[in-house]
CSV table of C-alpha atoms in Angstrom, one decimal:
chain,number,residue,atom,x,y,z
T,1,MET,CA,-35.0,-21.6,25.9
T,2,ASP,CA,-31.6,-21.2,27.6
T,3,LEU,CA,-30.1,-17.9,26.6
T,4,ALA,CA,-27.1,-18.1,29.0
T,5,TYR,CA,-23.6,-18.2,27.5
T,6,THR,CA,-22.0,-21.7,27.5
T,7,ASP,CA,-18.8,-22.4,29.4
T,8,GLU,CA,-17.0,-22.5,26.0
T,9,GLU,CA,-18.3,-19.1,25.1
T,10,GLN,CA,-17.4,-17.6,28.5
T,11,GLU,CA,-13.9,-19.1,28.1
T,12,PHE,CA,-13.6,-17.5,24.7
T,13,ARG,CA,-14.6,-14.1,26.1
T,14,ALA,CA,-12.1,-14.3,28.9
T,15,ARG,CA,-9.3,-15.4,26.6
T,16,LEU,CA,-10.1,-12.5,24.2
T,17,ARG,CA,-10.2,-10.0,27.0
T,18,ALA,CA,-6.8,-11.1,28.2
T,19,TRP,CA,-5.3,-10.9,24.8
T,20,LEU,CA,-6.7,-7.4,24.2
T,21,ALA,CA,-5.3,-6.2,27.5
T,22,GLU,CA,-1.9,-7.4,26.4
T,23,ALA,CA,-2.0,-6.4,22.7
T,24,LEU,CA,-3.6,-2.9,22.8
T,25,PRO,CA,-0.9,-1.1,24.9
T,26,GLU,CA,1.7,-2.3,22.3
T,27,LEU,CA,0.0,-0.5,19.4
T,28,PRO,CA,1.8,2.5,17.9
T,29,ALA,CA,0.2,5.9,18.0
T,30,ARG,CA,-2.7,6.4,15.5
T,31,PRO,CA,-1.6,8.3,12.4
T,32,SER,CA,-3.2,11.6,11.3
T,33,PRO,CA,-6.6,11.3,9.6
T,34,ASP,CA,-5.1,12.7,6.4
T,35,ASP,CA,-2.1,10.3,6.4
T,36,TRP,CA,-3.7,7.5,4.3
T,37,PRO,CA,-0.5,5.5,3.8
T,38,GLY,CA,0.0,5.7,7.6
T,39,ARG,CA,-3.6,4.7,8.3
T,40,ARG,CA,-3.3,1.8,5.9
T,41,ALA,CA,-0.1,0.6,7.6
T,42,TYR,CA,-1.7,1.0,11.1
T,43,ASP,CA,-4.9,-0.9,10.1
T,44,ALA,CA,-2.9,-3.6,8.4
T,45,GLY,CA,-0.6,-4.0,11.4
T,46,TRP,CA,-3.7,-4.5,13.7
T,47,GLN,CA,-5.1,-7.0,11.2
T,48,ARG,CA,-1.9,-8.9,11.2
T,49,ARG,CA,-2.0,-9.1,15.0
T,50,LEU,CA,-5.5,-10.5,14.9
T,51,TYR,CA,-4.4,-13.0,12.3
T,52,ASP,CA,-1.4,-14.2,14.3
T,53,ALA,CA,-3.6,-14.5,17.4
T,54,GLY,CA,-6.3,-16.5,15.6
T,55,TYR,CA,-9.0,-13.8,15.7
T,56,ALA,CA,-9.0,-12.8,12.0
T,57,GLY,CA,-12.0,-13.9,10.0
T,58,LEU,CA,-13.8,-15.4,12.9
T,59,HIS,CA,-17.1,-15.5,11.0
T,60,TRP,CA,-15.6,-16.7,7.7
T,61,PRO,CA,-15.9,-20.4,6.9
T,62,VAL,CA,-12.8,-22.6,7.5
T,63,ASP,CA,-12.5,-23.5,3.8
T,64,ALA,CA,-12.1,-19.7,3.1
T,65,GLY,CA,-9.3,-19.3,5.6
T,66,GLY,CA,-11.6,-18.2,8.4
T,67,ARG,CA,-11.9,-19.7,11.9
T,68,GLY,CA,-15.4,-21.1,11.6
T,69,ALA,CA,-16.5,-19.5,14.9
T,70,THR,CA,-20.1,-19.7,16.1
T,71,PRO,CA,-22.3,-16.6,15.6
T,72,THR,CA,-22.2,-16.1,19.4
T,73,GLN,CA,-18.4,-16.1,19.4
T,74,HIS,CA,-18.4,-13.6,16.5
T,75,LEU,CA,-20.7,-11.2,18.4
T,76,ILE,CA,-18.6,-11.6,21.6
T,77,PHE,CA,-15.6,-10.6,19.6
T,78,LEU,CA,-17.3,-7.5,18.3
T,79,GLU,CA,-18.5,-6.6,21.8
T,80,GLU,CA,-15.1,-7.0,23.5
T,81,THR,CA,-13.0,-5.3,20.8
T,82,GLU,CA,-15.3,-2.3,20.7
T,83,ARG,CA,-15.5,-2.0,24.5
T,84,ALA,CA,-11.8,-2.3,24.8
T,85,GLY,CA,-11.3,0.5,22.2
T,86,ALA,CA,-9.5,-1.7,19.7
T,87,PRO,CA,-9.0,-0.4,16.2
T,88,TYR,CA,-11.8,-0.9,13.7
T,89,VAL,CA,-11.1,-2.6,10.3
T,90,GLY,CA,-10.4,0.9,8.8
T,91,ALA,CA,-8.9,0.8,5.4
T,92,ASN,CA,-9.4,-3.0,5.3
T,93,PHE,CA,-13.2,-2.8,5.5
T,94,VAL,CA,-14.1,-3.5,1.9
T,95,GLY,CA,-11.9,-6.6,1.8
T,96,LEU,CA,-12.9,-7.9,5.2
T,97,LEU,CA,-16.6,-7.1,5.2
T,98,HIS,CA,-17.6,-7.0,1.5
T,99,ALA,CA,-15.2,-8.4,-1.2
T,100,GLY,CA,-13.7,-11.2,1.0
T,101,PRO,CA,-17.1,-12.7,2.1
T,102,THR,CA,-18.4,-12.4,-1.4
T,103,ILE,CA,-15.4,-14.3,-2.8
T,104,ALA,CA,-15.7,-16.8,0.0
T,105,ALA,CA,-19.3,-17.4,-1.0
T,106,GLU,CA,-19.1,-17.2,-4.8
T,107,GLY,CA,-15.5,-17.6,-5.8
T,108,THR,CA,-13.7,-20.7,-7.2
T,109,ALA,CA,-11.2,-22.6,-5.0
T,110,ALA,CA,-8.4,-20.9,-6.9
T,111,GLN,CA,-9.9,-17.4,-6.3
T,112,ARG,CA,-10.4,-18.1,-2.6
T,113,ALA,CA,-6.8,-19.3,-2.3
T,114,ARG,CA,-5.4,-16.3,-4.1
T,115,TRP,CA,-7.3,-13.4,-2.6
T,116,LEU,CA,-8.6,-14.4,0.8
T,117,PRO,CA,-5.4,-15.1,2.8
T,118,PRO,CA,-3.9,-11.7,2.0
T,119,VAL,CA,-7.1,-10.0,3.1
T,120,LEU,CA,-7.1,-11.9,6.4
T,121,ARG,CA,-3.4,-11.1,7.0
T,122,GLY,CA,-3.8,-7.4,6.2
T,123,ASP,CA,-1.4,-7.7,3.3
T,124,GLU,CA,-3.8,-6.5,0.6
T,125,VAL,CA,-6.5,-3.7,0.8
T,126,TRP,CA,-9.6,-3.6,-1.4
T,127,CYS,CA,-11.8,-0.8,-2.6
T,128,GLN,CA,-15.3,-0.8,-4.0
T,129,GLY,CA,-16.0,0.3,-7.6
T,130,PHE,CA,-19.8,0.1,-7.8
T,131,SER,CA,-21.4,3.6,-8.0
T,132,GLU,CA,-21.1,5.8,-11.1
T,133,PRO,CA,-21.9,9.5,-11.6
T,134,ASP,CA,-25.1,8.6,-13.6
T,135,ALA,CA,-25.9,5.4,-11.7
T,136,GLY,CA,-26.1,5.9,-8.0
T,137,SER,CA,-29.0,4.2,-6.3
T,138,ASP,CA,-30.1,2.8,-9.7
T,139,LEU,CA,-27.0,0.6,-9.8
T,140,ALA,CA,-28.4,-1.5,-12.6
T,141,SER,CA,-28.0,1.5,-14.9
T,142,LEU,CA,-24.2,1.4,-14.7
T,143,ARG,CA,-22.4,1.9,-18.0
T,144,THR,CA,-18.7,1.1,-17.4
T,145,ARG,CA,-18.0,-1.2,-20.3
T,146,ALA,CA,-16.0,-4.4,-20.3
T,147,VAL,CA,-15.3,-5.8,-23.8
T,148,ARG,CA,-13.9,-9.4,-24.1
T,149,ASP,CA,-10.6,-9.6,-25.9
T,150,GLY,CA,-9.2,-13.1,-25.7
T,151,ASP,CA,-8.4,-13.9,-22.1
T,152,ASP,CA,-8.9,-10.3,-20.9
T,153,TYR,CA,-11.7,-7.8,-20.5
T,154,VAL,CA,-10.9,-4.2,-21.7
T,155,ILE,CA,-12.6,-1.8,-19.4
T,156,THR,CA,-13.5,1.8,-20.1
T,157,GLY,CA,-15.6,4.1,-17.8
T,158,SER,CA,-15.6,5.8,-14.5
T,159,LYS,CA,-16.7,5.2,-10.8
T,160,ILE,CA,-17.4,7.5,-7.9
T,161,TRP,CA,-17.4,7.1,-4.1
T,162,THR,CA,-14.7,4.5,-4.5
T,163,SER,CA,-13.9,3.8,-0.9
T,164,HIS,CA,-10.1,3.8,-0.1
T,165,ALA,CA,-9.1,3.7,-3.7
T,166,GLU,CA,-6.0,5.7,-3.0
T,167,VAL,CA,-4.4,3.0,-0.9
T,168,ALA,CA,-6.1,-0.1,-2.3
T,169,ASP,CA,-4.4,-3.1,-4.1
T,170,TRP,CA,-7.6,-4.5,-5.6
T,171,CYS,CA,-11.1,-3.3,-6.5
T,172,GLU,CA,-14.4,-5.2,-6.5
T,173,LEU,CA,-15.6,-3.8,-9.8
T,174,LEU,CA,-19.0,-3.9,-11.5
T,175,VAL,CA,-18.9,-3.7,-15.3
T,176,ARG,CA,-21.3,-4.0,-18.1
T,177,THR,CA,-20.4,-7.0,-20.3
T,178,THR,CA,-23.6,-6.6,-22.3
T,179,PRO,CA,-24.6,-3.1,-23.5
T,180,ILE,CA,-27.5,-1.7,-21.6
T,181,SER,CA,-29.4,-1.4,-24.9
T,182,GLU,CA,-29.2,-5.2,-25.4
T,183,ALA,CA,-29.8,-6.4,-21.8
T,184,ALA,CA,-33.4,-7.1,-20.9
T,185,PRO,CA,-33.8,-6.5,-18.1
T,186,LYS,CA,-30.7,-4.2,-17.8
T,187,HIS,CA,-29.3,-5.9,-14.6
T,188,ARG,CA,-28.6,-9.1,-16.6
T,189,GLY,CA,-25.7,-7.6,-18.5
T,190,ILE,CA,-23.4,-6.9,-15.5
T,191,SER,CA,-20.3,-8.9,-14.3
T,192,TRP,CA,-18.3,-8.7,-11.0
T,193,LEU,CA,-14.5,-8.5,-11.4
T,194,ALA,CA,-11.5,-8.2,-9.2
T,195,MET,CA,-9.3,-5.5,-10.7
T,196,PRO,CA,-5.7,-4.8,-9.7
T,197,MET,CA,-5.4,-1.1,-8.9
T,198,ASP,CA,-1.9,-0.9,-10.4
T,199,ALA,CA,-3.2,-1.9,-13.8
T,200,PRO,CA,-2.3,0.6,-16.6
T,201,GLY,CA,-5.2,3.0,-17.3
T,202,VAL,CA,-6.4,3.3,-13.7
T,203,THR,CA,-6.6,6.9,-12.5
T,204,VAL,CA,-7.7,7.8,-8.9
T,205,ARG,CA,-8.7,11.3,-7.8
T,206,PRO,CA,-9.5,11.6,-4.1
T,207,LEU,CA,-12.8,13.4,-3.1
T,208,ARG,CA,-12.9,15.6,0.0
T,209,THR,CA,-16.0,15.0,2.2
T,210,LEU,CA,-18.0,17.4,4.4
T,211,ALA,CA,-15.8,16.3,7.4
T,212,GLY,CA,-12.6,17.1,5.4
T,213,SER,CA,-11.5,13.5,4.9
T,214,THR,CA,-10.6,11.8,1.6
T,215,GLU,CA,-11.7,8.2,2.1
T,216,PHE,CA,-13.6,8.3,-1.2
T,217,ALA,CA,-12.4,8.9,-4.7
T,218,GLU,CA,-13.3,9.2,-8.3
T,219,MET,CA,-11.8,6.4,-10.5
T,220,PHE,CA,-11.3,6.7,-14.2
T,221,LEU,CA,-10.7,3.5,-16.3
T,222,ASP,CA,-9.1,3.9,-19.8
T,223,GLU,CA,-8.9,0.6,-21.6
T,224,VAL,CA,-7.8,-1.2,-18.5
T,225,ARG,CA,-7.1,-4.9,-19.1
T,226,VAL,CA,-8.4,-7.4,-16.5
T,227,PRO,CA,-8.0,-11.2,-16.9
T,228,VAL,CA,-11.3,-13.1,-17.5
T,229,ALA,CA,-10.0,-15.4,-14.7
T,230,ASN,CA,-10.6,-12.5,-12.3
T,231,ARG,CA,-14.4,-12.6,-12.8
T,232,VAL,CA,-16.3,-13.9,-9.8
T,233,GLY,CA,-19.4,-15.8,-11.0
T,234,ALA,CA,-20.5,-16.2,-14.6
T,235,GLU,CA,-20.4,-13.5,-17.3
T,236,ASN,CA,-23.6,-11.4,-17.0
T,237,ASP,CA,-24.4,-12.9,-13.6
T,238,GLY,CA,-22.8,-10.1,-11.7
T,239,TRP,CA,-26.1,-8.7,-10.5
T,240,ARG,CA,-26.7,-11.8,-8.4
T,241,VAL,CA,-23.1,-11.8,-7.1
T,242,THR,CA,-23.6,-8.1,-6.3
T,243,MET,CA,-26.7,-8.9,-4.2
T,244,VAL,CA,-24.5,-11.2,-2.2
T,245,THR,CA,-22.0,-8.4,-1.7
T,246,LEU,CA,-24.7,-5.9,-0.7
T,247,SER,CA,-26.3,-8.4,1.7
T,248,PHE,CA,-22.9,-8.5,3.6
T,249,GLU,CA,-22.7,-4.7,3.4
T,250,ARG,CA,-26.1,-4.1,4.8
T,251,GLY,CA,-26.5,-7.2,7.0
T,252,THR,CA,-23.3,-7.7,9.0
T,253,ALA,CA,-20.7,-5.0,8.1
T,254,PHE,CA,-22.2,-2.4,10.5
T,255,VAL,CA,-22.5,-4.7,13.5
T,256,GLY,CA,-19.4,-3.4,15.3
T,257,GLU,CA,-20.7,0.1,14.9
T,258,VAL,CA,-23.9,-0.8,16.9
T,259,VAL,CA,-21.7,-1.6,19.9
T,260,ALA,CA,-19.8,1.7,19.4
T,261,CYS,CA,-23.1,3.7,19.3
T,262,ARG,CA,-24.3,2.0,22.5
T,263,ARG,CA,-21.1,3.0,24.2
T,264,THR,CA,-21.4,6.6,22.8
T,265,LEU,CA,-24.9,6.8,24.2
T,266,GLY,CA,-23.6,6.0,27.7
T,267,GLU,CA,-20.9,8.6,27.3
T,268,LEU,CA,-23.5,11.2,26.2
T,269,ALA,CA,-25.6,10.6,29.3
T,270,ARG,CA,-22.6,11.0,31.5
T,271,THR,CA,-21.6,14.2,29.7
T,272,ALA,CA,-25.2,15.6,30.0
T,273,LYS,CA,-25.1,14.9,33.7
T,274,ALA,CA,-21.8,16.7,34.1
T,275,ASN,CA,-22.7,19.9,32.1
T,276,GLY,CA,-26.2,20.3,33.4
T,277,ARG,CA,-28.2,19.3,30.3
T,278,TRP,CA,-29.5,16.2,32.0
T,279,ASP,CA,-32.0,18.5,33.7
T,280,ASP,CA,-33.9,18.8,30.4
T,281,PRO,CA,-36.7,16.1,30.5
T,282,VAL,CA,-37.0,16.2,26.8
T,283,LEU,CA,-33.4,15.3,26.3
T,284,ARG,CA,-33.6,12.6,28.9
T,285,ARG,CA,-36.6,11.1,27.2
T,286,ARG,CA,-34.7,11.2,23.8
T,287,LEU,CA,-31.7,9.5,25.3
T,288,GLY,CA,-33.9,6.8,26.8
T,289,ARG,CA,-35.7,6.1,23.5
T,290,LEU,CA,-32.3,5.9,21.8
T,291,TYR,CA,-31.2,3.4,24.4
T,292,GLY,CA,-34.2,1.3,23.6
T,293,GLU,CA,-33.6,1.6,19.8
T,294,PHE,CA,-30.0,0.6,19.9
T,295,GLY,CA,-30.8,-2.3,22.2
T,296,ALA,CA,-33.3,-3.5,19.7
T,297,LEU,CA,-30.8,-3.1,16.9
T,298,TRP,CA,-28.3,-5.2,18.8
T,299,ARG,CA,-31.0,-8.0,19.1
T,300,LEU,CA,-31.7,-7.6,15.4
T,301,THR,CA,-27.9,-7.9,14.7
T,302,GLN,CA,-27.8,-11.1,16.7
T,303,TRP,CA,-30.7,-12.5,14.7
T,304,ASN,CA,-29.2,-11.5,11.4
T,305,VAL,CA,-25.9,-13.1,12.2
T,306,SER,CA,-27.5,-16.3,13.4
T,307,GLU,CA,-29.8,-16.5,10.4
T,308,SER,CA,-26.8,-16.1,8.0
T,309,GLU,CA,-25.4,-19.4,9.4
T,310,GLY,CA,-28.3,-21.2,7.8
T,311,THR,CA,-27.7,-19.7,4.4
T,312,GLY,CA,-24.0,-20.4,4.0
T,313,GLY,CA,-23.0,-17.3,5.9
T,314,VAL,CA,-24.8,-14.9,3.5
T,315,PRO,CA,-27.2,-12.6,5.3
T,316,GLY,CA,-30.8,-12.4,4.2
T,317,THR,CA,-33.1,-9.5,3.4
T,318,GLY,CA,-33.3,-8.8,7.2
T,319,GLY,CA,-30.1,-6.8,6.5
T,320,SER,CA,-32.1,-4.2,4.8
T,321,VAL,CA,-34.4,-3.8,7.8
T,322,PHE,CA,-31.3,-3.4,10.0
T,323,LYS,CA,-29.6,-0.9,7.6
T,324,LEU,CA,-32.7,1.2,7.3
T,325,ALA,CA,-33.3,1.4,11.1
T,326,TYR,CA,-29.6,1.8,11.9
T,327,SER,CA,-29.0,4.7,9.5
T,328,HIS,CA,-31.7,6.8,11.0
T,329,ALA,CA,-30.9,5.9,14.6
T,330,ARG,CA,-27.3,6.8,14.1
T,331,GLN,CA,-28.2,10.2,12.7
T,332,GLU,CA,-30.5,10.9,15.6
T,333,LEU,CA,-27.8,9.8,18.1
T,334,TYR,CA,-25.4,12.4,16.8
T,335,ASP,CA,-28.1,15.0,16.5
T,336,THR,CA,-28.7,14.4,20.2
T,337,ALA,CA,-24.9,14.6,20.8
T,338,ALA,CA,-25.1,18.2,19.3
T,339,GLU,CA,-27.8,19.0,21.9
T,340,VAL,CA,-25.7,17.7,24.7
T,341,LEU,CA,-22.6,19.6,23.5
T,342,GLY,CA,-24.4,22.9,22.8
T,343,ALA,CA,-22.1,25.5,21.2
T,344,ASP,CA,-19.2,23.0,21.3
T,345,SER,CA,-20.9,21.0,18.6
T,346,LEU,CA,-19.7,23.6,16.1
T,347,ALA,CA,-16.0,22.9,16.7
T,348,LEU,CA,-14.6,20.4,14.2
T,349,ASP,CA,-12.0,19.2,16.6
T,350,GLY,CA,-14.6,18.6,19.3
T,351,GLU,CA,-15.8,15.2,20.5
T,352,TRP,CA,-18.5,13.5,18.3
T,353,VAL,CA,-18.6,16.5,15.8
T,354,LEU,CA,-16.9,14.6,12.9
T,355,ASP,CA,-19.1,11.6,13.8
T,356,ARG,CA,-22.1,13.7,13.4
T,357,LEU,CA,-21.0,15.0,10.0
T,358,SER,CA,-20.2,11.4,8.9
T,359,SER,CA,-23.7,10.2,10.1
T,360,LEU,CA,-25.3,12.3,7.4
T,361,SER,CA,-24.1,9.9,4.8
T,362,TYR,CA,-25.5,6.8,6.3
T,363,THR,CA,-29.0,7.1,4.8
T,364,ILE,CA,-27.2,7.2,1.4
T,365,ALA,CA,-24.3,4.8,1.7
T,366,ALA,CA,-24.8,1.0,1.1
T,367,GLY,CA,-28.1,1.8,-0.6
T,368,THR,CA,-30.3,4.8,0.2
T,369,SER,CA,-33.1,4.5,2.7
T,370,GLN,CA,-35.6,4.7,-0.2
T,371,ILE,CA,-34.0,1.7,-1.8
T,372,GLN,CA,-34.1,-0.2,1.6
T,373,GLN,CA,-37.8,0.7,2.0
T,374,ASN,CA,-38.5,-0.8,-1.5
T,375,ILE,CA,-36.7,-4.0,-0.6
T,376,VAL,CA,-38.5,-4.4,2.7
T,377,ALA,CA,-41.8,-3.7,1.1
T,378,GLU,CA,-41.4,-6.0,-1.9
T,379,ARG,CA,-39.2,-8.9,-0.6
T,380,ILE,CA,-40.3,-9.1,3.0
T,381,LEU,CA,-43.8,-7.8,3.1
T,382,GLY,CA,-44.7,-9.0,-0.4
T,383,LEU,CA,-46.2,-5.7,-1.5
T,384,PRO,CA,-46.5,-5.2,-5.3
T,385,LYS,CA,-43.9,-3.2,-7.2
T,386,GLY,CA,-44.7,0.3,-8.2
T,387,ARG,CA,-45.8,0.9,-11.7
């Protein structure tokens, strides 16, 4: 098997590097972490640059507005943008990595035409309205109710951990269109809607995280009217559509972060050599093991992205294997960073400190590790469900 890059792929990499070298120095200064309108504008500006240069939506199909790039070109793009220190998707991540790919896979032609171009251009930002106070990992227990009234659904309920709700234009929203008491099993009564965030009755209250940021929010819905035309998939078929969303969230949404973690690992080794902690053989062994783990995760990433091409661009259950392994590897990476930094790891303005606090959420976000273990056991290994 020839694993070498083709001439076309090498040319793609060279062209991308040249563009990044020209584009990145022209970017404005990054806004303050607490300036969410500024962060949205910054992220949207970068997305527009990608769009104008032909690099937006590389992995999206052409009929969804994407570029139809090969999996290898997509991975080259992730490698080169991360290594160059280019901005991440930021406030655009739900639209670009979750809602957009879901609509591309499950939406009608009219829905794709309406919602996907603004996402790719950076004109519209999406948030995710899945979790509820009493339905976290057990997502099928959600109770936010949508009652059909003519051409609209009237929605009442609440959501929590709604990512970037304070600056979003749209929300990928899960609602119950059949009462939980009447749905058997309960996941059959759920529908997937695109809700405009400026609709009357939507209230957003930001939540402050352990790291002091406010990228999450509570969202309260008081008789919010959403057109039935905004439903993606059939009524009560939202659970299946949601599995598509979650497959993107777990399977490909983190791939750029793997490259970032590998770069951080190299920086940690250099820092340890500079401050004398490299002399600790236990630390060296831990760094070496992490190097191997993230190398394996990158290979798994390549496999998942390639596999998704055979399923219409939708990642398979291998995404749960990746998400489970990546969450724990990331936490260990930043625990190791604390060992390298010593007392400096207690300073919130220190390097890698906020990343360490953020890493604590990764075994919960996008499905807890316990949920991922169940998926791997039942859907990949074929083990029986617990009783």
